[in-house]
Coordinates of C-alpha atoms in Angstrom, one line a residue:
Chain A
M137 CA -0.1 0.1 0.2
P138 CA 1.3 3.1 -0.8
I139 CA 2.2 5.5 1.2
A140 CA -0.6 8.4 2.2
L141 CA 0.1 11.7 1.5
E142 CA -1.5 12.0 5.9
E143 CA 1.1 10.0 7.0
I144 CA 3.8 11.4 4.9
L145 CA 2.2 15.2 6.9
E146 CA 1.4 12.8 10.1
T147 CA 5.8 12.2 10.2
I148 CA 6.3 15.2 9.7
R149 CA 4.4 17.4 11.9
M150 CA 5.6 14.9 14.8
T151 CA 9.4 16.1 13.5
E152 CA 9.5 19.5 13.3
V153 CA 6.3 21.0 15.2
E154 CA 6.3 17.9 17.5
H155 CA 9.5 17.5 18.6
F156 CA 10.4 13.5 18.3
D157 CA 14.1 12.3 17.8
I158 CA 16.2 9.7 18.9
R159 CA 17.0 11.6 20.9
T160 CA 20.7 9.3 21.4
V161 CA 22.5 6.4 19.0
T162 CA 24.2 4.9 21.7
M163 CA 27.2 2.7 21.0
G164 CA 28.1 0.2 23.6
I165 CA 31.8 -1.2 23.4
S166 CA 33.2 -3.9 25.5
L167 CA 37.2 -3.2 27.1
L168 CA 37.7 -6.1 28.5
D169 CA 40.3 -7.0 26.0
C170 CA 42.1 -3.7 26.9
R171 CA 43.3 -4.5 31.0
S172 CA 46.3 -4.8 31.5
D173 CA 48.6 -3.8 34.9
D174 CA 50.8 -1.1 33.9
L175 CA 47.9 1.4 33.5
K176 CA 50.1 3.8 30.7
R177 CA 49.5 0.3 28.2
M178 CA 46.2 0.4 29.8
K179 CA 45.7 3.7 28.4
T180 CA 46.7 3.6 24.9
N181 CA 45.4 0.3 24.7
I182 CA 42.0 2.4 25.8
Y183 CA 41.9 5.6 23.9
D184 CA 43.1 3.0 20.6
K185 CA 39.8 0.7 21.1
I186 CA 37.3 3.4 21.4
M187 CA 39.1 5.8 18.3
R188 CA 39.2 2.4 16.1
T189 CA 35.9 1.4 17.0
A190 CA 34.0 4.2 17.1
A191 CA 36.0 6.2 14.5
E192 CA 33.0 6.5 12.2
H193 CA 30.3 6.9 15.0
V194 CA 29.3 10.4 14.6
A195 CA 30.0 10.4 11.2
T196 CA 27.5 7.9 10.6
A197 CA 24.6 8.8 12.8
R198 CA 24.8 12.0 10.7
K199 CA 24.4 10.2 7.9
V200 CA 21.3 8.4 8.6
E201 CA 19.5 12.0 10.3
S202 CA 19.9 14.1 6.7
E203 CA 19.0 11.0 5.1
Y204 CA 15.5 9.4 6.5
G205 CA 14.8 13.3 7.8
I206 CA 14.8 12.5 11.8
S207 CA 17.0 13.8 13.8
I208 CA 19.4 12.0 16.7
A209 CA 19.8 15.0 19.2
N210 CA 22.9 12.7 20.4
K211 CA 25.2 10.5 19.8
R212 CA 26.9 8.5 23.0
I213 CA 29.5 5.8 23.5
S214 CA 29.2 3.5 26.6
I215 CA 31.8 1.6 28.3
T216 CA 32.1 -1.7 29.7
P217 CA 31.9 -0.7 33.9
M218 CA 35.0 0.7 35.0
A219 CA 35.8 -0.6 38.2
I220 CA 36.1 -4.4 36.4
V221 CA 37.7 -2.6 33.3
A222 CA 40.6 -1.5 36.0
D223 CA 40.1 -3.0 38.8
G224 CA 43.5 -3.5 41.0
H225 CA 44.2 -0.1 40.1
Y226 CA 44.5 3.0 42.7
P227 CA 41.6 5.5 42.2
E228 CA 44.3 8.4 41.2
D229 CA 44.8 6.0 38.2
F230 CA 41.4 5.4 37.6
I231 CA 40.9 9.3 37.0
D232 CA 44.0 9.1 35.5
L233 CA 41.5 6.5 33.1
A234 CA 38.7 9.2 32.8
K235 CA 40.8 12.0 31.2
T236 CA 42.4 9.7 28.6
I237 CA 38.5 8.3 27.5
D238 CA 37.5 11.8 27.7
R239 CA 40.0 12.5 25.6
A240 CA 38.8 9.5 23.3
G241 CA 35.0 11.2 23.5
D242 CA 36.4 15.1 22.2
E243 CA 38.0 14.1 19.3
L244 CA 35.5 11.2 17.9
G245 CA 32.7 14.5 18.5
V246 CA 30.0 12.1 20.8
D247 CA 28.1 14.0 23.2
Y248 CA 28.3 12.1 26.4
I249 CA 30.6 8.8 27.9
G250 CA 28.9 6.1 29.9
G251 CA 30.2 3.8 32.2
F252 CA 32.5 5.5 34.7
S253 CA 30.3 2.4 37.4
A254 CA 30.2 0.1 39.4
L255 CA 28.0 -2.8 40.4
V256 CA 27.9 -3.6 44.9
Q257 CA 24.5 -5.1 45.0
K258 CA 26.6 -7.4 47.1
G259 CA 29.3 -6.1 48.2
F260 CA 32.2 -4.1 47.0
T261 CA 35.6 -5.2 45.2
M262 CA 39.5 -3.1 45.5
G263 CA 38.4 -1.8 41.6
D264 CA 34.5 -1.0 43.1
R265 CA 36.2 1.8 46.1
S266 CA 38.9 3.2 43.7
L267 CA 35.7 3.8 41.4
I268 CA 33.7 5.5 43.6
K269 CA 36.5 7.4 45.7
A270 CA 37.1 8.4 42.2
I271 CA 34.2 9.4 41.1
P272 CA 33.8 13.3 42.4
E273 CA 37.4 14.8 41.2
T274 CA 36.8 12.9 38.1
L275 CA 33.1 14.4 37.2
A276 CA 34.9 17.9 37.9
S277 CA 38.2 17.1 35.4
T278 CA 36.5 15.9 32.9
K279 CA 33.6 16.7 30.2
H280 CA 32.3 13.5 28.9
I281 CA 31.9 10.9 31.7
C282 CA 29.3 10.2 33.1
S283 CA 29.6 7.4 36.3
S284 CA 26.9 5.4 38.0
V285 CA 26.8 2.8 40.8
N286 CA 24.1 0.1 41.4
V287 CA 23.5 -0.1 44.9
A288 CA 20.6 -2.6 45.3
S289 CA 18.7 -5.7 43.1
T290 CA 15.5 -8.0 43.9
K291 CA 18.4 -10.5 44.2
A292 CA 21.1 -9.2 46.1
G293 CA 19.0 -6.2 48.6
I294 CA 21.2 -3.3 49.6
N295 CA 24.2 -2.8 50.1
M296 CA 23.5 -0.4 53.2
D297 CA 27.1 1.0 53.0
A298 CA 27.7 1.9 49.8
V299 CA 24.3 3.8 49.5
K300 CA 26.6 5.2 52.6
M301 CA 29.2 5.9 50.7
M302 CA 26.9 6.8 47.6
G303 CA 25.2 10.2 49.5
E304 CA 28.3 11.3 50.9
T305 CA 30.2 10.8 46.9
V306 CA 27.1 13.7 46.1
K307 CA 28.1 15.7 48.5
L308 CA 31.4 15.6 47.2
T309 CA 30.4 15.6 43.7
A310 CA 28.9 19.1 44.4
E311 CA 31.2 20.4 46.5
K312 CA 34.2 19.7 44.3
T313 CA 31.5 21.2 41.0
A314 CA 30.3 24.0 43.1
D315 CA 31.8 26.5 40.9
R316 CA 28.9 25.4 37.7
D317 CA 26.1 24.5 40.3
A318 CA 27.6 21.3 40.9
I319 CA 26.4 19.8 37.9
G320 CA 29.4 16.9 38.4
C321 CA 25.8 15.3 40.2
A322 CA 23.9 15.5 36.8
K323 CA 26.9 13.0 35.5
L324 CA 26.8 10.9 38.4
V325 CA 23.3 8.2 38.9
V326 CA 22.7 5.2 41.6
F327 CA 20.8 2.2 40.8
A328 CA 19.0 -0.4 42.2
N329 CA 18.0 -3.3 39.2
V330 CA 20.4 -1.5 36.5
P331 CA 19.9 -2.8 32.9
E332 CA 22.3 -3.6 30.9
D333 CA 22.4 -2.6 27.7
N334 CA 20.5 1.2 29.0
P335 CA 21.5 3.9 26.5
F336 CA 20.4 6.6 28.8
I337 CA 22.9 9.0 30.5
A338 CA 23.6 9.2 33.1
G339 CA 23.4 5.7 34.1
A340 CA 24.5 3.9 30.5
F341 CA 26.9 1.2 30.5
H342 CA 28.3 -1.5 28.2
G343 CA 27.4 -4.9 31.2
V344 CA 29.4 -7.5 30.4
S345 CA 27.0 -10.4 28.5
E346 CA 27.0 -7.7 26.3
P347 CA 28.7 -8.6 22.5
D348 CA 31.9 -7.3 22.2
V349 CA 30.3 -3.9 20.4
T350 CA 27.0 -2.8 19.9
I351 CA 24.1 0.2 19.3
N352 CA 21.6 1.1 21.7
V353 CA 18.7 3.6 20.8
G354 CA 16.4 5.5 23.0
I355 CA 13.6 7.1 22.0
S356 CA 12.1 11.4 22.6
G357 CA 8.5 11.7 21.6
P358 CA 6.4 13.2 24.7
G359 CA 5.7 15.1 22.1
V360 CA 3.6 13.2 20.0
I361 CA 1.8 11.4 23.0
L362 CA 1.0 14.5 24.5
R363 CA -0.9 16.0 21.0
A364 CA -2.6 12.5 20.8
V365 CA -3.9 12.7 24.2
K366 CA -4.7 16.2 23.8
E367 CA -7.1 15.7 21.2
A368 CA -7.9 13.5 22.7
P369 CA -11.7 14.5 23.8
A370 CA -12.9 14.8 28.3
D371 CA -15.4 12.1 28.7
L372 CA -12.9 9.7 26.6
D373 CA -12.3 6.7 28.2
F374 CA -8.6 5.1 29.7
S375 CA -9.0 2.1 27.6
Q376 CA -9.7 4.3 24.4
L377 CA -7.3 6.8 25.3
G378 CA -4.6 4.2 26.5
E379 CA -4.8 2.9 23.1
R380 CA -4.5 6.5 21.4
I381 CA -1.5 6.8 23.3
K382 CA -0.6 2.7 23.0
N383 CA -0.6 4.0 18.2
M384 CA 1.4 6.7 19.0
A385 CA 4.1 4.7 20.6
F386 CA 3.8 2.3 17.3
K387 CA 5.2 4.9 15.1
I388 CA 8.1 6.9 17.0
T389 CA 9.1 2.8 18.6
R390 CA 9.2 1.4 14.8
A391 CA 11.2 4.8 13.9
G392 CA 13.5 4.2 16.5
E393 CA 14.6 1.0 15.2
F394 CA 14.4 1.6 12.2
I395 CA 17.3 4.6 12.4
G396 CA 19.1 2.5 15.7
K397 CA 19.3 -0.7 12.5
K398 CA 20.8 1.7 10.0
V399 CA 23.8 2.9 12.2
A400 CA 24.5 0.0 13.4
A401 CA 24.3 -2.3 9.7
M402 CA 26.3 0.6 8.5
Q403 CA 29.2 1.1 10.9
S404 CA 28.9 -3.5 10.7
V405 CA 28.1 -3.3 14.2
P406 CA 25.3 -6.0 15.9
Y407 CA 22.0 -3.8 16.6
G408 CA 20.9 -4.7 20.1
I409 CA 18.0 -2.6 21.7
V410 CA 15.8 0.4 21.2
D411 CA 14.9 2.2 24.8
I412 CA 11.9 2.6 24.4
S413 CA 11.9 5.2 27.8
L414 CA 9.5 8.6 27.3
A415 CA 12.5 11.3 27.5
P416 CA 10.7 14.5 28.2
T417 CA 13.5 17.9 27.1
P418 CA 12.8 21.3 27.9
L419 CA 11.0 22.3 24.9
P420 CA 8.1 23.7 25.3
G421 CA 5.4 20.9 24.7
D422 CA 7.9 18.2 24.7
S423 CA 6.8 16.7 28.3
V424 CA 6.0 14.0 30.2
A425 CA 4.6 16.6 33.1
D426 CA 1.8 17.7 29.7
I427 CA 1.2 14.2 28.9
L428 CA -0.6 14.0 32.9
K429 CA -1.7 17.2 32.6
A430 CA -4.1 16.5 29.2
M431 CA -5.0 13.2 30.7
G432 CA -7.2 15.9 33.2
L433 CA -5.0 17.1 36.4
E434 CA -4.5 20.6 36.9
D435 CA -0.9 20.4 37.4
V436 CA 1.0 17.0 38.2
G437 CA 1.4 16.4 41.7
A438 CA -2.2 16.6 42.1
T439 CA -3.7 13.3 43.4
G440 CA -4.6 11.2 40.2
T441 CA -0.9 11.7 38.9
T442 CA 0.4 8.5 39.7
A443 CA -1.9 6.8 38.1
A444 CA -1.7 8.1 34.8
L445 CA 1.5 8.2 34.7
A446 CA 1.6 4.3 35.4
L447 CA -1.3 4.1 31.9
L448 CA 0.9 6.2 30.2
N449 CA 4.7 3.7 31.3
D450 CA 2.3 1.0 30.5
S451 CA 0.7 2.0 27.1
V452 CA 3.4 2.6 25.8
K453 CA 5.1 0.1 26.8
R454 CA 2.1 -1.8 24.4
G455 CA 3.1 -0.7 21.8
G456 CA 6.6 -0.4 21.6
L457 CA 6.7 -3.7 22.1
M458 CA 4.1 -4.2 19.7
A459 CA 6.7 -2.4 16.8
S460 CA 9.7 -3.7 18.5
S461 CA 11.3 -7.3 19.0
H462 CA 14.2 -5.6 21.5
V463 CA 12.5 -4.0 23.8
G464 CA 15.8 -3.1 26.0
G465 CA 17.0 -1.0 28.8
M466 CA 14.7 1.1 31.1
S467 CA 11.9 1.6 29.0
G468 CA 9.4 3.3 30.9
A469 CA 9.0 7.2 31.0
F470 CA 11.2 9.1 32.7
I471 CA 10.5 12.3 35.1
P472 CA 13.1 14.0 35.5
V473 CA 12.1 17.7 37.1
S474 CA 14.9 19.8 35.1
E475 CA 14.7 18.7 32.2
D476 CA 10.8 18.4 31.6
E477 CA 8.9 22.0 31.4
G478 CA 6.3 20.8 32.4
M479 CA 7.5 19.3 36.3
I480 CA 10.1 22.5 36.4
H481 CA 6.3 25.1 36.3
A482 CA 4.8 22.4 38.4
A483 CA 7.8 22.5 40.9
Q484 CA 8.8 26.5 41.1
K485 CA 4.9 26.4 42.3
G486 CA 5.2 23.6 45.0
H487 CA 3.0 21.2 42.9
I488 CA 5.5 18.9 43.0
T489 CA 7.5 17.3 45.5
L490 CA 9.8 14.8 46.3
E491 CA 7.5 12.7 47.8
K492 CA 4.9 12.6 45.1
L493 CA 8.3 12.4 43.1
E494 CA 9.5 9.3 44.9
A495 CA 5.8 7.6 44.5
M496 CA 5.8 7.6 41.0
T497 CA 8.8 5.9 40.8
S498 CA 7.5 2.7 41.4
V499 CA 5.3 2.8 38.2
C500 CA 8.1 5.1 36.2
S501 CA 11.4 3.9 34.7
V502 CA 13.6 5.5 37.3
G503 CA 12.6 7.7 39.9
I504 CA 13.5 10.5 41.6
D505 CA 15.9 12.0 38.4
M506 CA 17.1 15.8 38.0
A507 CA 16.0 17.0 41.2
A508 CA 18.0 20.0 42.9
I509 CA 18.1 19.9 46.7
P510 CA 19.5 22.4 48.9
G511 CA 23.5 23.3 49.3
S512 CA 23.5 22.6 53.2
T513 CA 21.0 18.7 52.9
P514 CA 23.6 16.9 55.0
A515 CA 24.5 13.5 52.9
S516 CA 22.9 10.8 55.5
V517 CA 19.8 12.6 53.9
I518 CA 20.8 11.7 50.7
S519 CA 21.9 8.1 51.4
G520 CA 18.4 8.1 53.6
L521 CA 16.6 8.8 49.6
I522 CA 18.4 6.8 47.6
A523 CA 17.7 4.2 50.6
D524 CA 14.4 4.5 50.4
E525 CA 14.9 5.0 46.1
C526 CA 16.4 1.0 46.4
A527 CA 13.8 -0.5 48.1
I528 CA 11.5 1.2 45.7
G529 CA 13.3 -0.9 42.7
M530 CA 14.2 -4.4 44.9
T531 CA 10.7 -4.7 45.9
N532 CA 8.9 -4.7 42.6
N533 CA 11.0 -6.0 40.4
K534 CA 12.1 -2.0 38.6
T535 CA 15.0 -0.4 37.7
T536 CA 15.1 2.9 40.5
A537 CA 17.5 5.1 40.5
V538 CA 18.3 8.5 42.6
R539 CA 20.3 11.9 40.5
I540 CA 20.1 14.5 42.5
I541 CA 21.9 18.0 43.1
P542 CA 22.3 19.5 46.3
V543 CA 23.5 22.5 45.0
P544 CA 26.0 24.3 47.2
G545 CA 25.0 27.7 48.0
K546 CA 21.4 28.0 47.5
E547 CA 18.2 27.2 49.3
A548 CA 14.5 25.9 48.2
G549 CA 13.2 28.1 46.4
D550 CA 16.1 29.4 43.9
M551 CA 16.4 28.2 40.1
V552 CA 19.9 26.8 38.8
D553 CA 20.0 27.0 34.8
Y554 CA 22.5 23.9 32.9
G555 CA 21.7 25.1 29.3
G556 CA 20.9 22.2 26.8
L557 CA 19.9 18.9 27.2
L558 CA 19.3 19.4 31.5
G559 CA 17.3 21.6 31.2
A560 CA 16.8 24.1 34.6
A561 CA 16.0 23.2 37.6
P562 CA 14.3 24.9 40.9
I563 CA 16.0 23.1 44.3
M564 CA 13.4 21.3 46.5
P565 CA 13.2 20.8 49.9
I566 CA 13.6 17.7 51.3
S567 CA 12.6 16.3 54.5
N568 CA 16.1 17.3 57.0
L569 CA 14.7 14.9 59.8
N570 CA 18.1 13.2 61.3
N571 CA 18.7 9.6 60.5
S572 CA 21.8 9.3 60.7
I573 CA 21.8 5.6 63.2
F574 CA 19.4 4.4 60.3
V575 CA 22.3 4.6 57.5
D576 CA 24.9 4.4 59.0
R577 CA 24.2 0.7 60.2
G578 CA 25.4 -0.3 57.3
G579 CA 25.5 -3.6 55.6
R580 CA 23.1 -5.8 53.1
L581 CA 19.9 -5.3 53.8
P582 CA 18.5 -8.7 53.0
P583 CA 16.5 -9.0 49.4
P584 CA 12.1 -9.2 49.4
T585 CA 10.5 -13.2 49.4
K586 CA 10.1 -12.7 45.5
G587 CA 13.8 -12.2 44.4
I588 CA 13.5 -15.9 45.5
N589 CA 11.5 -17.2 42.2
N590 CA 13.0 -20.4 41.0
Chain B
M170 CA 40.9 -4.9 6.0
A171 CA 39.1 -1.4 6.1
D172 CA 35.7 -3.3 5.9
L173 CA 36.3 -5.8 8.6
N174 CA 35.0 -5.0 11.4
E175 CA 37.1 -6.5 15.1
Q176 CA 34.2 -9.5 15.5
E177 CA 34.9 -10.0 12.5
I178 CA 39.2 -10.0 12.2
R179 CA 39.2 -12.0 15.5
R180 CA 36.9 -14.9 14.0
L181 CA 39.4 -15.1 11.5
V182 CA 42.0 -15.0 13.4
E183 CA 40.5 -17.6 15.4
E184 CA 40.1 -20.0 12.0
A185 CA 43.0 -19.6 10.6
V186 CA 44.2 -20.6 14.5
Q187 CA 42.3 -24.0 14.2
Q188 CA 43.7 -24.7 10.6
L189 CA 47.1 -24.4 10.8
G190 CA 47.0 -25.8 14.4
A191 CA 48.7 -24.0 17.8
N192 CA 52.0 -24.5 17.1
V193 CA 52.1 -22.1 14.3
S194 CA 54.3 -19.1 13.7
G195 CA 52.2 -14.9 14.0
D196 CA 53.9 -14.3 10.1
A197 CA 51.3 -17.5 8.6
V198 CA 48.7 -16.4 11.1
S199 CA 48.5 -13.8 9.5
Q200 CA 49.2 -14.3 5.7
V201 CA 46.3 -16.6 5.9
V202 CA 44.0 -14.4 7.5
Q203 CA 44.8 -11.1 5.1
E204 CA 43.9 -14.1 2.0
A205 CA 40.9 -14.7 3.6
A206 CA 40.0 -10.9 3.9
A207 CA 41.2 -10.0 0.5
K208 CA 39.0 -13.5 -0.4
I209 CA 35.7 -11.5 1.8
N210 CA 36.2 -7.9 0.8
A211 CA 36.9 -8.8 -3.3
P212 CA 33.5 -10.5 -4.4
A213 CA 30.6 -7.8 -3.9
N214 CA 32.4 -5.5 -0.8
T215 CA 28.9 -4.9 0.3
S216 CA 28.9 -2.5 3.8
A217 CA 26.7 -5.2 5.8
P218 CA 23.5 -5.9 4.2
L219 CA 20.7 -3.2 5.3
P220 CA 17.4 -4.0 6.7
Q221 CA 15.2 -4.4 3.7
Q222 CA 11.7 -4.5 4.1
P223 CA 9.6 -6.4 1.8
G224 CA 8.9 -3.7 -1.6
V225 CA 11.0 -1.0 -0.6
Q226 CA 13.6 0.5 -2.5
Q227 CA 15.9 2.3 -1.2
S228 CA 16.7 4.3 -3.6
R229 CA 13.1 6.0 -3.8
I230 CA 12.7 9.6 -1.8
I231 CA 10.1 11.6 -0.9
V232 CA 10.4 15.1 -1.3
T233 CA 7.4 17.7 0.5
A234 CA 7.2 20.9 0.3
F235 CA 4.9 23.4 1.9
G236 CA 4.5 26.5 0.9
K237 CA 2.6 30.2 -0.2
N238 CA 1.2 29.1 -3.2
R239 CA 2.3 30.9 -6.3
R240 CA 3.3 30.7 -9.9
G241 CA 5.8 28.6 -11.0
I242 CA 6.4 26.6 -6.9
L243 CA 5.4 23.1 -8.7
A244 CA 7.8 23.8 -12.0
G245 CA 11.0 25.0 -10.3
L246 CA 11.0 21.1 -7.8
T247 CA 9.9 19.1 -10.6
G248 CA 13.0 20.5 -13.3
V249 CA 15.4 20.5 -10.4
L250 CA 14.8 17.4 -9.6
A251 CA 14.7 16.5 -13.9
E252 CA 17.8 17.6 -14.2
S253 CA 19.3 16.0 -11.8
G254 CA 18.2 12.4 -14.0
C255 CA 15.0 11.9 -10.8
D256 CA 12.3 9.5 -11.6
I257 CA 9.0 11.0 -10.0
L258 CA 6.5 7.6 -10.3
D259 CA 3.5 9.4 -7.5
L260 CA 2.9 12.9 -7.1
S261 CA -0.1 14.2 -4.5
Q262 CA -1.3 17.9 -3.4
K263 CA -2.9 19.7 -1.5
L264 CA -4.2 23.6 -1.7
L265 CA -5.3 24.3 2.1
Q266 CA -6.7 28.2 1.4
E267 CA -3.1 29.9 -0.1
F268 CA -1.3 27.2 2.1
F269 CA 0.3 24.6 -0.4
T270 CA 1.3 21.3 0.1
T271 CA 3.0 18.6 -2.3
M272 CA 4.5 15.2 -1.7
L273 CA 6.5 13.6 -4.7
L274 CA 8.0 10.0 -4.6
V275 CA 11.3 9.3 -6.4
D276 CA 12.9 7.6 -7.7
I277 CA 16.9 8.4 -7.3
S278 CA 18.1 5.3 -8.8
E279 CA 18.9 6.3 -12.5
S280 CA 20.3 9.7 -11.6
S281 CA 24.4 10.0 -11.3
L282 CA 24.1 12.5 -8.0
P283 CA 24.0 11.5 -4.8
F284 CA 21.3 11.6 -2.3
E285 CA 23.4 14.2 -0.3
E286 CA 23.1 16.4 -3.9
I287 CA 19.6 15.9 -4.8
K288 CA 18.7 16.8 -1.7
T289 CA 20.7 20.0 -1.4
K290 CA 19.9 20.8 -4.4
V291 CA 16.6 20.5 -4.2
T292 CA 16.2 22.0 -1.0
A293 CA 17.6 25.5 -2.7
K294 CA 15.5 25.8 -5.3
G295 CA 12.3 25.5 -2.6
E296 CA 14.3 28.3 -0.6
A297 CA 14.0 29.5 -3.8
L298 CA 10.4 29.7 -4.1
D299 CA 9.9 30.4 -0.5
L300 CA 9.7 26.7 0.4
K301 CA 10.3 24.4 3.3
V302 CA 11.1 21.5 1.8
I303 CA 12.0 18.3 3.7
I304 CA 13.0 15.0 2.2
Q305 CA 13.6 11.9 2.8
H306 CA 14.0 8.5 1.5
E307 CA 10.8 6.8 1.8
A308 CA 12.0 3.3 4.2
I309 CA 10.8 5.9 7.0
F310 CA 7.7 6.2 6.1
N311 CA 7.0 2.8 5.7
A312 CA 9.0 1.6 9.3
M313 CA 6.3 3.8 10.7
H314 CA 3.0 3.3 9.4
R315 CA 2.6 0.1 7.8
V316 CA 2.8 -3.0 10.3

């Protein structure tokens, strides 16, 4: 059946008016074959492998953008968790390695490189400890490197020592980048049940079970879904509303998968997955919050917000799963504060709070994401928040995460502006009640019985 | 060996070592691998199979143009396409009040120009006629709108 004029115009409206784009085409590169006990040699191995493997990544993505008329916002790289690659080295060595990788990223013209990561849900290796120690300085002294640490899983429970350590690491990172409103914290995320093929930053890394090289894709289409919901009459029931979202999700996922496969094939690299998360941008109309509002809420934060997000999340999955046989990564709706215009406004007015965002975590893709809090917040409070989010993830067998920014010198009600896709964040109030005895207990918080599912 | 990726090269080396036995010298492996790689590259040199959809040809593009209606718009666009050796397979247009929209399905397989150049030429002509022109391969529409 030939393509109808209406279908072509719909596609063009999506890309030109509703900001539909491919958020990221992420090339995952295994660095396991670059290891060496000689730091200099390992730096050369890693630099050479990244430069060799991703040499055409940006150029290929640009070519595909031009040929198919769908823009690819970010070209990224993810690497094997550095704690595994560089285990046996000291924290200073990790910083050194990160700088080398950053230079490769600069020369290749990629936006971000994810994978300065450690998986410590059950305990630490020496490499894990060294990497975590190196995080603040690494994020302060590099441009493209993003860091993530997985501290909990449904199988292993929560590593409370790691939770405490990460609260302190977030604080240190904020202090190290205080001159840039703690932007280091925007590149650091703490996870429970982290997926190994996630193309989105800051949590992207190339899992050890992945092939040598692969291409994963993340789409961004809140604007498209927003139109589908906005055009729905007020008396349309939820099944039909879900149906509309599903249809749109199908189309954008197909586009994402198509583009990903092209970029992969042109570089002779196996295609991995499409992550069907709805990723908002700070552009007007490209907002997940606006979709929830369009369902009939005065603002996000109203009672009903969590239910609205659950419907959105599920409908997107239904459409996306039909569209692609390899869905992976996070594949839920992102609810970052600073990166979503509707969220920013709601947070400014005090309509959305950290407590409500925590509740929404249970039905979204990650959780507390790009939320700014007062710089005076103690590390133990941040650790407590991480523990709460991990508990939701662990118990509900889903990915959850915390990417929080304690901005030095700022108080609730102030604003920080990072520009670009990171957007602007109002400083949100957070409970400062003392939890230090709880956080200091340490050890492993046992997993739920549902983790034993064999 | 430019067209081989890292994994393919490694597989070749493994294969060579297997055939030659474990005690073979590095030079011998390198020679066998290079010969094998030359064989692989020689016949077609196809840069990996692109995901094909049934009934979709990679050589077909869709030109969409919008703007205020005026004389010579269609003639201008189709003129450039004809000059570039492109074949127009289908055309539809709509006029909503003053606003003009057209869609052309174009086969560029006979053209001597690459896609990028055709795109640049037609877009430039469109700008001269106050039109916004968008050019895309047809395959993206099939991916999005056909199950």
